[in-house]
Amino acid sequence: MIEKIKKLRDHENGNAIVLMTIALLVLMTMAGLVIDGGKLFVTKSHLQKTANASVLSGAQKLAEGEQSVTHVVHDVLQFHNEEQSLQNIFVEENRLVRVELNKEMPLSFSTLFGMESSPVHATAAAEIGTMGKASGAVPIGIDERFQLEFFKEYELKTDTNGSDTGWFGILSLGGPGADTYYENFMNGYDAEIQVGDIIPTETGNVAGKTRAAIKARIDNCPYPLEEAIDKKCSRIILIPVYQPVSVKSNQIKEVKVRGFAYFYLTKPASSKDTSVHGMFIELTGPGTIDPSAVNRGAYSIRLTE
């Protein structure tokens, strides 16, 4: 009887060892798969972020042509050590850039099952469109009926006491008053404005504040046009494009926002000058695309893939 009990116990011990071995193998397999899965997840995340960054940067150069876009995309990939992962770049001029990345990720535990590596793929695309909502605009605007030409110097001539019925006007962003006007001209209006917004015009004398703000912006950005664009510095201002909606006694009282334009300040105003001197440029900037906005060269970017 005692011998039978001993044999039964030895048999149970043998079964326990087998079960423990199987359980250990299962746990090791799960741990290995978690490790390899984690490496793939991190690699995929990094590759996708790199693809997104490359197309967002490249889209800013779409107006300059395919060569400029490609150059920027390569710079971003090189910065993230992923230039070798580039599989394809597609550029549709003035509209879209798409990047495809692919790399082989070496595996660790999965090599025991004959899997040496696994492909990791990432695709991203970004497009530019007409800007319809943005913050940072200055409190001057242009009438949508004005047929502007890019890179031609203009004088945005306004009446010293408000907005006359010409092509340009002074806007009251965030409230009336010369101090508010100066703050918004210096730093840009911090709230968003968008197509369809109704904005009152500024009726006070702001000639001195205009000259001071222009001088300060140019002093903070003493660069020629190309360098100022690269630095996106204060010499480039965002201007609302408007439609007059209320005119009384030859004075525009309210305007409706129809879009935006970028303007490069070329020189300070003289002591008796009420004009803003500069040229309109095509540029991408932070904001929201709105197909209904009038196109005056101000664009925004969005990811589409």
Short mmCIF file of C-alpha atoms in Angstrom, two decimals, residues 3-266:
data_model
loop_
_atom_site.label_atom_id
_atom_site.label_comp_id
_atom_site.label_asym_id
_atom_site.label_seq_id
_atom_site.Cartn_x
_atom_site.Cartn_y
_atom_site.Cartn_z
CA GLU A 3 4.64 1.53 -2.27
CA LYS A 4 1.56 2.40 -4.33
CA ILE A 5 1.25 5.76 -2.57
CA LYS A 6 4.94 6.54 -3.28
CA LYS A 7 4.54 5.66 -6.97
CA LEU A 8 1.44 7.86 -7.22
CA ARG A 9 3.28 10.77 -5.60
CA ASP A 10 6.28 10.37 -7.91
CA HIS A 11 3.92 10.30 -10.91
CA GLU A 12 2.20 13.52 -9.73
CA ASN A 13 5.57 15.23 -9.23
CA GLY A 14 6.54 14.30 -12.79
CA ASN A 15 3.29 15.74 -14.12
CA ALA A 16 3.82 18.94 -12.14
CA ILE A 17 7.29 19.40 -13.63
CA VAL A 18 5.90 18.95 -17.14
CA LEU A 19 3.09 21.42 -16.48
CA MET A 20 5.50 23.96 -14.97
CA THR A 21 7.79 23.62 -18.00
CA ILE A 22 4.89 24.19 -20.39
CA ALA A 23 3.66 27.16 -18.36
CA LEU A 24 7.17 28.66 -18.34
CA LEU A 25 7.45 28.29 -22.10
CA VAL A 26 4.06 29.96 -22.56
CA LEU A 27 5.06 32.86 -20.30
CA MET A 28 8.40 33.27 -22.11
CA THR A 29 6.61 33.25 -25.46
CA MET A 30 4.11 35.87 -24.29
CA ALA A 31 6.90 38.01 -22.86
CA GLY A 32 8.84 37.75 -26.11
CA LEU A 33 5.81 38.71 -28.17
CA VAL A 34 5.18 41.68 -25.88
CA ILE A 35 8.78 42.83 -26.31
CA ASP A 36 8.69 42.52 -30.10
CA GLY A 37 5.21 44.04 -30.23
CA GLY A 38 6.36 46.96 -28.13
CA LYS A 39 9.34 47.55 -30.42
CA LEU A 40 7.06 47.51 -33.45
CA PHE A 41 4.62 49.93 -31.81
CA VAL A 42 7.38 52.40 -30.89
CA THR A 43 8.89 52.17 -34.36
CA LYS A 44 5.51 52.66 -36.05
CA SER A 45 4.74 55.66 -33.83
CA HIS A 46 8.12 57.27 -34.57
CA LEU A 47 7.80 56.62 -38.30
CA GLN A 48 4.29 58.10 -38.43
CA LYS A 49 5.30 61.21 -36.50
CA THR A 50 8.26 61.65 -38.84
CA ALA A 51 6.01 61.27 -41.91
CA ASN A 52 3.56 63.83 -40.49
CA ALA A 53 6.35 66.30 -39.72
CA SER A 54 7.87 65.93 -43.19
CA VAL A 55 4.63 66.63 -45.09
CA LEU A 56 3.59 69.50 -42.81
CA SER A 57 6.97 71.15 -43.38
CA GLY A 58 7.00 70.33 -47.07
CA ALA A 59 3.50 71.74 -47.59
CA GLN A 60 4.76 75.16 -46.53
CA LYS A 61 6.87 75.20 -49.70
CA LEU A 62 4.20 74.01 -52.14
CA ALA A 63 3.87 77.47 -53.67
CA GLU A 64 7.61 77.44 -54.46
CA GLY A 65 7.58 74.24 -56.52
CA GLU A 66 8.39 70.54 -56.23
CA GLN A 67 12.14 70.99 -55.75
CA SER A 68 11.67 73.17 -52.66
CA VAL A 69 9.14 70.72 -51.21
CA THR A 70 11.41 67.72 -51.79
CA HIS A 71 14.38 69.49 -50.24
CA VAL A 72 12.46 70.27 -47.05
CA VAL A 73 11.07 66.72 -46.79
CA HIS A 74 14.58 65.27 -47.03
CA ASP A 75 15.82 67.71 -44.38
CA VAL A 76 13.11 66.62 -41.94
CA LEU A 77 13.73 62.91 -42.59
CA GLN A 78 17.46 63.39 -42.12
CA PHE A 79 16.86 65.21 -38.82
CA HIS A 80 14.84 62.22 -37.58
CA ASN A 81 17.36 59.68 -38.97
CA GLU A 82 14.76 58.22 -41.32
CA GLU A 83 16.02 59.31 -44.74
CA GLN A 84 16.75 55.67 -45.62
CA SER A 85 13.11 54.83 -44.90
CA LEU A 86 11.80 57.06 -47.69
CA GLN A 87 9.91 55.02 -50.27
CA ASN A 88 8.09 57.71 -52.24
CA ILE A 89 7.36 61.45 -52.42
CA PHE A 90 4.41 62.73 -54.42
CA VAL A 91 3.96 66.46 -54.97
CA GLU A 92 0.98 68.13 -56.57
CA GLU A 93 2.11 71.73 -57.05
CA ASN A 94 0.22 74.37 -55.07
CA ARG A 95 -1.97 71.73 -53.44
CA LEU A 96 -0.61 68.56 -51.82
CA VAL A 97 2.45 66.56 -50.73
CA ARG A 98 2.39 62.86 -49.79
CA VAL A 99 5.21 60.82 -48.24
CA GLU A 100 5.51 57.05 -47.84
CA LEU A 101 8.04 55.56 -45.41
CA ASN A 102 8.98 51.93 -44.97
CA LYS A 103 11.60 50.15 -42.88
CA GLU A 104 12.41 46.63 -41.74
CA MET A 105 12.33 46.30 -37.96
CA PRO A 106 14.65 43.57 -36.58
CA LEU A 107 12.86 41.28 -34.12
CA SER A 108 14.24 39.60 -31.00
CA PHE A 109 12.23 36.68 -29.63
CA SER A 110 10.30 36.07 -32.85
CA THR A 111 13.52 34.89 -34.52
CA LEU A 112 12.97 31.60 -32.69
CA PHE A 113 9.94 31.12 -34.95
CA GLY A 114 11.80 32.09 -38.13
CA MET A 115 10.75 35.77 -38.18
CA GLU A 116 13.92 37.84 -38.45
CA SER A 117 12.18 41.19 -39.07
CA SER A 118 8.84 42.83 -39.77
CA PRO A 119 8.05 45.69 -42.18
CA VAL A 120 6.80 48.95 -40.66
CA HIS A 121 4.96 51.34 -42.97
CA ALA A 122 3.77 54.94 -42.54
CA THR A 123 2.00 57.27 -44.97
CA ALA A 124 1.14 60.94 -44.51
CA ALA A 125 -0.23 63.68 -46.75
CA ALA A 126 -0.81 67.39 -46.22
CA GLU A 127 -2.57 69.94 -48.38
CA ILE A 128 -2.77 73.70 -48.46
CA GLY A 129 -5.99 75.63 -48.88
CA THR A 130 -7.31 79.14 -48.62
CA MET A 131 -7.18 80.44 -45.05
CA GLY A 132 -10.62 81.06 -43.58
CA LYS A 133 -9.94 81.32 -39.84
CA ALA A 134 -6.88 82.61 -38.01
CA SER A 135 -5.55 84.50 -35.02
CA GLY A 136 -2.80 87.11 -35.08
CA ALA A 137 -4.35 89.49 -37.63
CA VAL A 138 -3.52 93.19 -37.48
CA PRO A 139 -6.31 95.80 -37.33
CA ILE A 140 -6.14 96.97 -40.93
CA GLY A 141 -7.93 95.38 -43.86
CA ILE A 142 -8.41 95.44 -47.61
CA ASP A 143 -11.59 95.42 -49.61
CA GLU A 144 -12.15 92.14 -51.48
CA ARG A 145 -12.80 94.14 -54.67
CA PHE A 146 -9.21 95.37 -54.71
CA GLN A 147 -7.28 93.41 -57.38
CA LEU A 148 -3.90 93.03 -55.72
CA GLU A 149 -0.68 91.92 -57.37
CA PHE A 150 1.88 89.92 -55.44
CA PHE A 151 5.34 91.43 -54.84
CA LYS A 152 4.24 94.84 -56.07
CA GLU A 153 4.75 97.66 -53.58
CA TYR A 154 1.61 99.36 -52.28
CA GLU A 155 0.64 102.14 -49.92
CA LEU A 156 -2.32 101.06 -47.82
CA LYS A 157 -3.64 104.59 -47.51
CA THR A 158 -6.31 105.15 -44.87
CA ASP A 159 -8.01 108.21 -43.49
CA THR A 160 -6.47 109.34 -40.17
CA ASN A 161 -9.89 109.30 -38.49
CA GLY A 162 -11.13 105.92 -39.63
CA SER A 163 -11.94 103.92 -42.72
CA ASP A 164 -13.04 105.80 -45.80
CA THR A 165 -14.73 104.17 -48.75
CA GLY A 166 -11.44 103.43 -50.51
CA TRP A 167 -9.81 100.01 -50.76
CA PHE A 168 -8.22 99.94 -47.28
CA GLY A 169 -9.56 100.40 -43.77
CA ILE A 170 -8.74 100.43 -40.07
CA LEU A 171 -10.53 97.78 -38.03
CA SER A 172 -11.57 97.65 -34.39
CA LEU A 173 -10.42 94.21 -33.24
CA GLY A 174 -11.27 93.47 -29.62
CA GLY A 175 -12.70 96.93 -28.94
CA PRO A 176 -12.16 100.59 -29.85
CA GLY A 177 -9.36 102.88 -28.74
CA ALA A 178 -5.85 103.79 -29.87
CA ASP A 179 -4.14 101.67 -27.20
CA THR A 180 -6.07 98.53 -28.18
CA TYR A 181 -5.35 99.26 -31.83
CA TYR A 182 -1.62 99.64 -31.13
CA GLU A 183 -1.46 96.42 -29.09
CA ASN A 184 -3.19 94.48 -31.88
CA PHE A 185 -0.96 95.98 -34.56
CA MET A 186 2.17 95.24 -32.56
CA ASN A 187 1.40 91.66 -31.52
CA GLY A 188 -1.54 90.60 -33.68
CA TYR A 189 -5.07 90.11 -32.40
CA ASP A 190 -4.90 87.09 -30.09
CA ALA A 191 -8.46 85.85 -30.75
CA GLU A 192 -9.51 84.00 -33.88
CA ILE A 193 -11.52 85.71 -36.58
CA GLN A 194 -13.10 83.86 -39.46
CA VAL A 195 -14.96 84.25 -42.71
CA GLY A 196 -18.40 85.66 -42.00
CA ASP A 197 -17.45 87.62 -38.87
CA ILE A 198 -18.78 91.19 -38.71
CA ILE A 199 -16.14 93.64 -37.44
CA PRO A 200 -16.64 97.35 -36.67
CA THR A 201 -14.14 99.86 -37.99
CA GLU A 202 -11.92 102.10 -35.88
CA THR A 203 -13.06 105.75 -35.84
CA GLY A 204 -10.34 107.38 -33.72
CA ASN A 205 -7.11 109.00 -34.88
CA VAL A 206 -4.53 106.21 -34.94
CA ALA A 207 -1.97 107.65 -37.34
CA GLY A 208 0.70 107.99 -34.63
CA LYS A 209 0.05 104.49 -33.28
CA THR A 210 0.26 103.07 -36.80
CA ARG A 211 3.66 104.66 -37.43
CA ALA A 212 4.97 103.48 -34.06
CA ALA A 213 3.78 99.91 -34.54
CA ILE A 214 5.21 99.68 -38.06
CA LYS A 215 8.59 101.01 -36.88
CA ALA A 216 8.70 98.54 -34.00
CA ARG A 217 7.84 95.60 -36.24
CA ILE A 218 10.53 96.51 -38.77
CA ASP A 219 13.09 97.11 -36.01
CA ASN A 220 12.35 93.63 -34.66
CA CYS A 221 12.74 92.09 -38.12
CA PRO A 222 15.36 94.00 -40.15
CA TYR A 223 15.51 91.32 -42.85
CA PRO A 224 14.89 91.28 -46.60
CA LEU A 225 11.81 89.50 -47.89
CA GLU A 226 13.15 85.94 -48.35
CA GLU A 227 14.83 85.87 -44.95
CA ALA A 228 11.77 87.39 -43.28
CA ILE A 229 9.62 84.65 -44.84
CA ASP A 230 11.95 81.91 -43.59
CA LYS A 231 11.95 83.40 -40.09
CA LYS A 232 8.21 84.27 -40.22
CA CYS A 233 9.08 87.37 -38.26
CA SER A 234 7.14 90.49 -37.30
CA ARG A 235 7.72 92.31 -40.57
CA ILE A 236 5.10 90.05 -42.17
CA ILE A 237 1.57 90.86 -41.08
CA LEU A 238 -1.75 89.06 -41.56
CA ILE A 239 -4.50 91.30 -42.93
CA PRO A 240 -8.24 90.51 -43.08
CA VAL A 241 -9.90 90.82 -46.48
CA TYR A 242 -13.36 92.32 -46.06
CA GLN A 243 -16.65 93.24 -47.66
CA PRO A 244 -18.22 96.53 -46.49
CA VAL A 245 -21.65 95.90 -44.96
CA SER A 246 -22.48 99.26 -43.35
CA VAL A 247 -21.54 102.64 -44.85
CA LYS A 248 -22.72 105.97 -43.46
CA SER A 249 -21.65 109.46 -44.51
CA ASN A 250 -18.93 108.05 -46.75
CA GLN A 251 -17.49 106.11 -43.78
CA ILE A 252 -17.39 102.31 -43.53
CA LYS A 253 -18.87 101.36 -40.15
CA GLU A 254 -18.82 97.58 -40.35
CA VAL A 255 -17.21 94.97 -42.56
CA LYS A 256 -17.65 91.23 -43.10
CA VAL A 257 -14.52 89.06 -43.16
CA ARG A 258 -14.11 87.31 -46.52
CA GLY A 259 -10.55 85.97 -46.24
CA PHE A 260 -6.96 86.92 -45.40
CA ALA A 261 -3.79 88.24 -47.03
CA TYR A 262 -0.13 88.42 -45.99
CA PHE A 263 1.70 91.73 -46.29
CA TYR A 264 5.44 92.42 -46.01
CA LEU A 265 6.30 95.82 -44.51
CA THR A 266 8.94 97.43 -46.74
#
